[in-house]
Coordinates of C-alpha atoms in Angstrom, one line a residue:
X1 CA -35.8 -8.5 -18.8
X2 CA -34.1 -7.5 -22.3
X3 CA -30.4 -6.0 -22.3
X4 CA -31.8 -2.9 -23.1
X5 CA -33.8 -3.1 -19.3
X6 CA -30.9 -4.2 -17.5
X7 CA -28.5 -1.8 -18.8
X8 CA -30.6 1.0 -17.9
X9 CA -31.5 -0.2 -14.7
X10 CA -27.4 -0.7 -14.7
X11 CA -27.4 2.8 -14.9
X12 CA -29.7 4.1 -12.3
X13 CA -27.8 1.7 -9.4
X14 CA -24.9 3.3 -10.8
X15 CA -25.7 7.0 -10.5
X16 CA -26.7 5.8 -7.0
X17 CA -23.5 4.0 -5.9
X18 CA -21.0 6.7 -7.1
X19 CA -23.3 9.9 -5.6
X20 CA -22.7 7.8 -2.5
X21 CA -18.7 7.6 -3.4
X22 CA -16.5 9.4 -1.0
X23 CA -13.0 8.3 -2.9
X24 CA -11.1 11.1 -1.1
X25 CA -11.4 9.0 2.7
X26 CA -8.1 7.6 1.9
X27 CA -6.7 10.8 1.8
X28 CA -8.3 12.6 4.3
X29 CA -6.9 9.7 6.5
X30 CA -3.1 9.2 5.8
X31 CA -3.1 13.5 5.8
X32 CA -4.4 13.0 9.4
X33 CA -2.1 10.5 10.5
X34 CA 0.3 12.7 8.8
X35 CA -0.5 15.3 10.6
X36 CA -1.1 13.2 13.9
X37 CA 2.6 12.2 13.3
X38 CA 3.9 15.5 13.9
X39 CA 2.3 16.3 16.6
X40 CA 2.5 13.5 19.0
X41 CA 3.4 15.3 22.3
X42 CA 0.6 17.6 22.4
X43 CA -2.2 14.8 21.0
X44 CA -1.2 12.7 23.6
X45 CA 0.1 14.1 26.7
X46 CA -3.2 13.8 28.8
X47 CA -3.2 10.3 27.8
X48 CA 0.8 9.5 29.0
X49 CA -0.6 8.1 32.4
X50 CA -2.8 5.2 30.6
X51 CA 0.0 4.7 28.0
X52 CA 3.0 4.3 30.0
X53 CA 4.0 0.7 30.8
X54 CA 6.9 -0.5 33.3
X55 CA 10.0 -1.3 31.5
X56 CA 10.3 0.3 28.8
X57 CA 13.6 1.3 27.1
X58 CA 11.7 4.0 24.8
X59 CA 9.1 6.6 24.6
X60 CA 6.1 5.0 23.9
X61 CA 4.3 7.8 22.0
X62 CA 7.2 8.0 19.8
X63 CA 8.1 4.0 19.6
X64 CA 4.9 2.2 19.5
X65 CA 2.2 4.5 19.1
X66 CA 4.3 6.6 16.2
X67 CA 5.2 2.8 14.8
X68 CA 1.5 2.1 14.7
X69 CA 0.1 4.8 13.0
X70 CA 2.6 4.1 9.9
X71 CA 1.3 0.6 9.4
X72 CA -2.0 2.2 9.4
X73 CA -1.1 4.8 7.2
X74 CA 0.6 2.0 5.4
X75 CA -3.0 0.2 5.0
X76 CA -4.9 3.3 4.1
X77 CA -2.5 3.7 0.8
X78 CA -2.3 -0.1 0.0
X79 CA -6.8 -0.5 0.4
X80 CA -6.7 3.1 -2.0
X81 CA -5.0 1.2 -5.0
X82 CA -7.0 -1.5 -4.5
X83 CA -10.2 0.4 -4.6
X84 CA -8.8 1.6 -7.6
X85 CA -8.0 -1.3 -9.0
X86 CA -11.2 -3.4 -8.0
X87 CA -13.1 -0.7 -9.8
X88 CA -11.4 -1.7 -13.2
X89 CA -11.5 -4.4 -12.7
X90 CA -15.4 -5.1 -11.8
X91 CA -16.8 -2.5 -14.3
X92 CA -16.1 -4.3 -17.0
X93 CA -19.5 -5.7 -17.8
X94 CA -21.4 -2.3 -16.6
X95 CA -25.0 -4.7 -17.2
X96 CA -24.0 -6.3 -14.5
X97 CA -22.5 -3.0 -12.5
X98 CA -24.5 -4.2 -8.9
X99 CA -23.7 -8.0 -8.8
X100 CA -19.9 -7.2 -9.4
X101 CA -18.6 -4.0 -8.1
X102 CA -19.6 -4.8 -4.3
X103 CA -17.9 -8.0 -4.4
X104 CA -14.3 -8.1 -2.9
X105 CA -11.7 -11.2 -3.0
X106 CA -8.8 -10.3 -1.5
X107 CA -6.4 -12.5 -3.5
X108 CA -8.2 -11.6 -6.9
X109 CA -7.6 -7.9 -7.2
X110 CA -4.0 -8.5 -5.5
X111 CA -3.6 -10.8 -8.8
X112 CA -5.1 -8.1 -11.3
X113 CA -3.3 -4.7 -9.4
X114 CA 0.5 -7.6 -10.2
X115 CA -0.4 -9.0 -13.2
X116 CA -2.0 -5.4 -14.6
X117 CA 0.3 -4.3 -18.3
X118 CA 1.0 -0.9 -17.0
X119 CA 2.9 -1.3 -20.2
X120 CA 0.1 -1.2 -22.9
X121 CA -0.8 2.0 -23.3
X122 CA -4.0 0.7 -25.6
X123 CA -5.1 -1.4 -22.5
X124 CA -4.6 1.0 -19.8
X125 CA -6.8 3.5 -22.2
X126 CA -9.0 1.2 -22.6
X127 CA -9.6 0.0 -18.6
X128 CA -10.5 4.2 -18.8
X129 CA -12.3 4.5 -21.4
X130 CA -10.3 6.7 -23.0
X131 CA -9.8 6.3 -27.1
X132 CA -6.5 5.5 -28.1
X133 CA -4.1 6.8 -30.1
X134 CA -0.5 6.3 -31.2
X135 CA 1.5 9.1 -29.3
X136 CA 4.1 9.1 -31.8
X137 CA 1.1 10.2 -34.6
X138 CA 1.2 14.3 -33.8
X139 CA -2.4 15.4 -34.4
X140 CA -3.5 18.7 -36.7
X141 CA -4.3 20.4 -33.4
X142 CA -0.8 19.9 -32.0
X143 CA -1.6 21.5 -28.1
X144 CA -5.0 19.1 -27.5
X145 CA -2.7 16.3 -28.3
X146 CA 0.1 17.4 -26.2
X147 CA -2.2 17.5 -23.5
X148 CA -3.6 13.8 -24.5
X149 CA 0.1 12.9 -24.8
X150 CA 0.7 14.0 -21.1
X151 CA -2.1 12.6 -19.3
X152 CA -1.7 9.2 -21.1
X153 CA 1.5 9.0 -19.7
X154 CA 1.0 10.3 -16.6
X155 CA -1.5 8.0 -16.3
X156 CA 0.9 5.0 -16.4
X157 CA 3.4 7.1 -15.0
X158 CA 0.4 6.8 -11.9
X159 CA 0.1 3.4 -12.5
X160 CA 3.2 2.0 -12.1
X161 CA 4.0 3.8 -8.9
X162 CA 0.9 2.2 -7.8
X163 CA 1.5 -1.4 -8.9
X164 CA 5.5 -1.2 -7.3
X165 CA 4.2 0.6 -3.8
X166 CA 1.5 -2.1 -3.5
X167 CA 3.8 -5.3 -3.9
X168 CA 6.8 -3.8 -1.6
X169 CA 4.5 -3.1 1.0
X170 CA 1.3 -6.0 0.2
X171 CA 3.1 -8.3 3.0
X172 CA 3.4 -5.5 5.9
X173 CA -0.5 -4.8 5.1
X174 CA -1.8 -8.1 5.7
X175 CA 0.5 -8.7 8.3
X176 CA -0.7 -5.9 10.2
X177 CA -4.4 -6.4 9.0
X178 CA -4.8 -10.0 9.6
X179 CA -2.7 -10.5 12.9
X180 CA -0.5 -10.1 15.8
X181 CA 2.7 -9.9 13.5
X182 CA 4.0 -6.4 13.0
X183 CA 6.5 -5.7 15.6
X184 CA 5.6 -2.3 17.2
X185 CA 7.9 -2.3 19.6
X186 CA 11.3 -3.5 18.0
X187 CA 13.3 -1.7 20.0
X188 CA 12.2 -3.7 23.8
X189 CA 14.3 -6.8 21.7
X190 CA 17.4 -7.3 23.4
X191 CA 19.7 -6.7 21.1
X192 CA 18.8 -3.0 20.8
X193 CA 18.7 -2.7 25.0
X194 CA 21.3 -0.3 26.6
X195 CA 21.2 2.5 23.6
X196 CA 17.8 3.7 24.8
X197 CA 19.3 8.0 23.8
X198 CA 20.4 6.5 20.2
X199 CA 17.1 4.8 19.4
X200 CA 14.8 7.9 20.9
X201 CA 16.5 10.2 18.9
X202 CA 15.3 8.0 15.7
X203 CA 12.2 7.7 16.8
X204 CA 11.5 11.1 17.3
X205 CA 12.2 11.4 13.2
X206 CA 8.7 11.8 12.3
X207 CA 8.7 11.4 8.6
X208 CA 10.2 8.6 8.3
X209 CA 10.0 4.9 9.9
X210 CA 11.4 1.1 9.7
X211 CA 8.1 -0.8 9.3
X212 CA 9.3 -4.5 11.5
X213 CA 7.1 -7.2 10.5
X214 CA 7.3 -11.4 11.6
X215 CA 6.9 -13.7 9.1
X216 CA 6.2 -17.7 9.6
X217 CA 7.1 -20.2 6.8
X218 CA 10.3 -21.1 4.9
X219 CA 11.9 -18.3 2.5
X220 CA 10.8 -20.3 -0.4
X221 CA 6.7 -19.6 0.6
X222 CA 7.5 -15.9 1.2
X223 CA 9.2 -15.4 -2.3
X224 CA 6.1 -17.4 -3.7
X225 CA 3.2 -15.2 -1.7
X226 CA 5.5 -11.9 -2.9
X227 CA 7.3 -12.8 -5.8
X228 CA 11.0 -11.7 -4.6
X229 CA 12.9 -12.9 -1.9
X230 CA 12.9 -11.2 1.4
X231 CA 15.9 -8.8 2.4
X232 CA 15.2 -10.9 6.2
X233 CA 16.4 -10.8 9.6
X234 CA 16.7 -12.9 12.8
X235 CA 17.3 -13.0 16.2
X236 CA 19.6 -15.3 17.2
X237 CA 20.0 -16.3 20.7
X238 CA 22.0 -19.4 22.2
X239 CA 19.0 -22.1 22.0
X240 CA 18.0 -21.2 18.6
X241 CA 21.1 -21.1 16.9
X242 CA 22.6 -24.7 16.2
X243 CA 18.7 -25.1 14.6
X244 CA 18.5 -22.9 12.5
X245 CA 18.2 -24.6 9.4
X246 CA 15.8 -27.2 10.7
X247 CA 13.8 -25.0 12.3
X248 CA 13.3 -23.0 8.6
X249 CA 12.2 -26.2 6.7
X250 CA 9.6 -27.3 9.1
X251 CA 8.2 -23.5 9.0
X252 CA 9.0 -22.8 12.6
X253 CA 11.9 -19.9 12.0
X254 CA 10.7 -16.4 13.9
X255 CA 12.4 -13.9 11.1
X256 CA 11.1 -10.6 10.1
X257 CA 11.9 -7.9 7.4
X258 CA 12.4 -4.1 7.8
X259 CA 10.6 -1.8 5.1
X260 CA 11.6 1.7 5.6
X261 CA 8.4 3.8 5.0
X262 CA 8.3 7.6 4.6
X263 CA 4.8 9.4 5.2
X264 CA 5.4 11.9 2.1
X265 CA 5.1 8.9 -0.6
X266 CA 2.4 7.4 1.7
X267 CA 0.6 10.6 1.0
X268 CA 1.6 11.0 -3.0
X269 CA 0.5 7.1 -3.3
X270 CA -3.1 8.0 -1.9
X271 CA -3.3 11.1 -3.8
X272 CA -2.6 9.5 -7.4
X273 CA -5.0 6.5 -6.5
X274 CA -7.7 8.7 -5.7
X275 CA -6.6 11.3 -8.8
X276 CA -6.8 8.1 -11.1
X277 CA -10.2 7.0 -9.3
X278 CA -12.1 10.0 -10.0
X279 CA -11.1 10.2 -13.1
X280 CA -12.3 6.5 -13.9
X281 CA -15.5 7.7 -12.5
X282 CA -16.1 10.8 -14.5
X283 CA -15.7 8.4 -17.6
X284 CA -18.2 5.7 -16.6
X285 CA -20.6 8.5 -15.6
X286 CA -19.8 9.7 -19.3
X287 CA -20.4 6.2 -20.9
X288 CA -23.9 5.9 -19.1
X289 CA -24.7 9.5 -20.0
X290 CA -24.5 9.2 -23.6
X291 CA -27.2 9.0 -26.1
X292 CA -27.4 8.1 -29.6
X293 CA -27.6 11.5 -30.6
X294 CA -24.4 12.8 -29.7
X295 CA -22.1 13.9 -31.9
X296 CA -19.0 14.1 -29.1
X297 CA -18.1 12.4 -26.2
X298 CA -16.5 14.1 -23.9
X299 CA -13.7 12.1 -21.9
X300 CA -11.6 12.9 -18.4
X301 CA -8.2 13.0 -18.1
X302 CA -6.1 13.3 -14.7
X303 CA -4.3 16.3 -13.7
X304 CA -1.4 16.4 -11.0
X305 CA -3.9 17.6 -8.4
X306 CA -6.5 16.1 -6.4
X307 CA -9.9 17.4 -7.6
X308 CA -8.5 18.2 -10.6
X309 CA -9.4 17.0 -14.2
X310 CA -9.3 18.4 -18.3
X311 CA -12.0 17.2 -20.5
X312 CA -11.3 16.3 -24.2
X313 CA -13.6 16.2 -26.8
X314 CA -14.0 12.9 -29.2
X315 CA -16.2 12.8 -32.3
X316 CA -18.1 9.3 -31.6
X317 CA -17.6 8.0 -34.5

């Protein structure tokens, strides 16, 4: 097979994969668990009977069901910058489209989304294929580059709410991914028993929420899997506290960390990974759609609105 073969067989699996695209999921989901959120009563009151459980201090539907559906709201925002990012990052070699853009490692994209220059405007351009220019160099036709001007920087405007949303909340996603360690019922610890009015009248605050999550290991492996030092807490009851400290060096300390999480940004995040997506996609579809014949490529740009892109008009040469 000669590059020219591969590359347009390149093409024709990648017309097929992005038909079969449905980027805004993400969104659909974390507006449904929005919208779930704020109207817990009704969703579930047939199910009360089956929910209910003897000793509770709190309203389950409003504790640990409401506390559940943020850490999955939570995962639908943190797997739609990853999408994005994965994308960039596999369709870099677009000969090779099929072998690399199905892949997934985990710990490889979280590595490219924290290590990503949201900084270089010439690189983020570049991961969009998008030309670069100076924005500093006004063009003749002063409004076209106002509007390149504004969707460059809204672009890494995008991008860096993307890269700082995925690292504060990257530990309470795998926790709640991988294992039994996000605390859905916080309130049930004993420190919090007897204020059972206080705490249901926080609970029943359905924007916002305190996501609780348990982490094993010393401080020293948490600021090296994050890169920052946790703002932690613990539990201390009578047997636990003269060991403290040897109980953290061997790895065998119960402490957790409290991220407060509102449903709003949840929903902004989404919307701006899946703005920035579609817009990536427009441009590859662009790249495989040219022909040597063309005197202008024409190149997407995002708009603050899902759905929503310009088009600008490049000479190719």
């Amino acid at each position: 097979m000669t590059d020219e073969e591969r590359w347009r067989a390149s093409i024709d699996q990648i017309y097929t994969y992005g038909n079969s695209q449905y980027p805004e999921w993400r969104v659909v989901a974390v507006k449904s668990i929005r919208k779930l959120l704020f109207n817990l009563e009704e969703f579930y009151g047939d199910m009360l009977p089956d929910l209910e459980y003897e000793g509770s201090q709190v309203d389950i539907v409003h504790g640990q069901i409401r506390n559940g559906w943020f850490y999955e709201a939570i995962s639908q925002a943190e797997q739609a910058i990853e999408d994005l990012f994965s994308t960039m990052m596999n369709l870099e070699n677009l000969s090779y489209f099929a072998k690399n853009v199905v892949q997934y490692n985990a710990t490889k994209v979280k590595k490219y989304i924290w290590k990503f220059d949201v900084e270089d405007l010439e690189y983020i351009c570049g991961q969009f294929r998008v030309p670069y220019f100076p924005l500093d160099e006004v063009w003749e036709k002063e409004k076209v580059f106002d509007s390149y001007k504004e969707a460059v920087l809204r672009t890494q405007g995008y991008l860096k709410e993307l890269k700082e949303f995925h690292r504060k909340y990257y530990v309470d996603y795998c926790q709640y991914k991988h294992g039994l360690a996000v605390a859905l019922s916080p309130a049930e610890n004993p420190i919090m028993k007897g204020d059972a009015e206080r705490i249901n009248s926080i609970l029943k605050k359905p924007e916002k929420c305190g996501l609780w999550t348990f982490h094993q290991g010393t401080v020293g492996d948490y600021e090296k899997r994050t890169g920052s030092l946790p703002a932690l807490g613990i539990i201390l009851k009578q047997d636990m506290q003269a060991h403290v400290r040897e109980l953290h060096d061997e790895g065998n300390l119960l402490y957790h960390t409290i991220h407060l999480a509102d449903i709003d940004e949840i929903v902004s995040i989404t919307e701006k990974a899946c703005i920035l997506l579609n817009v990536l996609w427009k441009n590859i579809i662009g790249v495989c759609m040219e022909k040597d014949t063309d005197d202008f490529r024409e190149v997407a740009f995002p708009s603050e609105t899902l759905k929503r892109y310009f088009v600008i008009g490049f000479p190719r040469d």
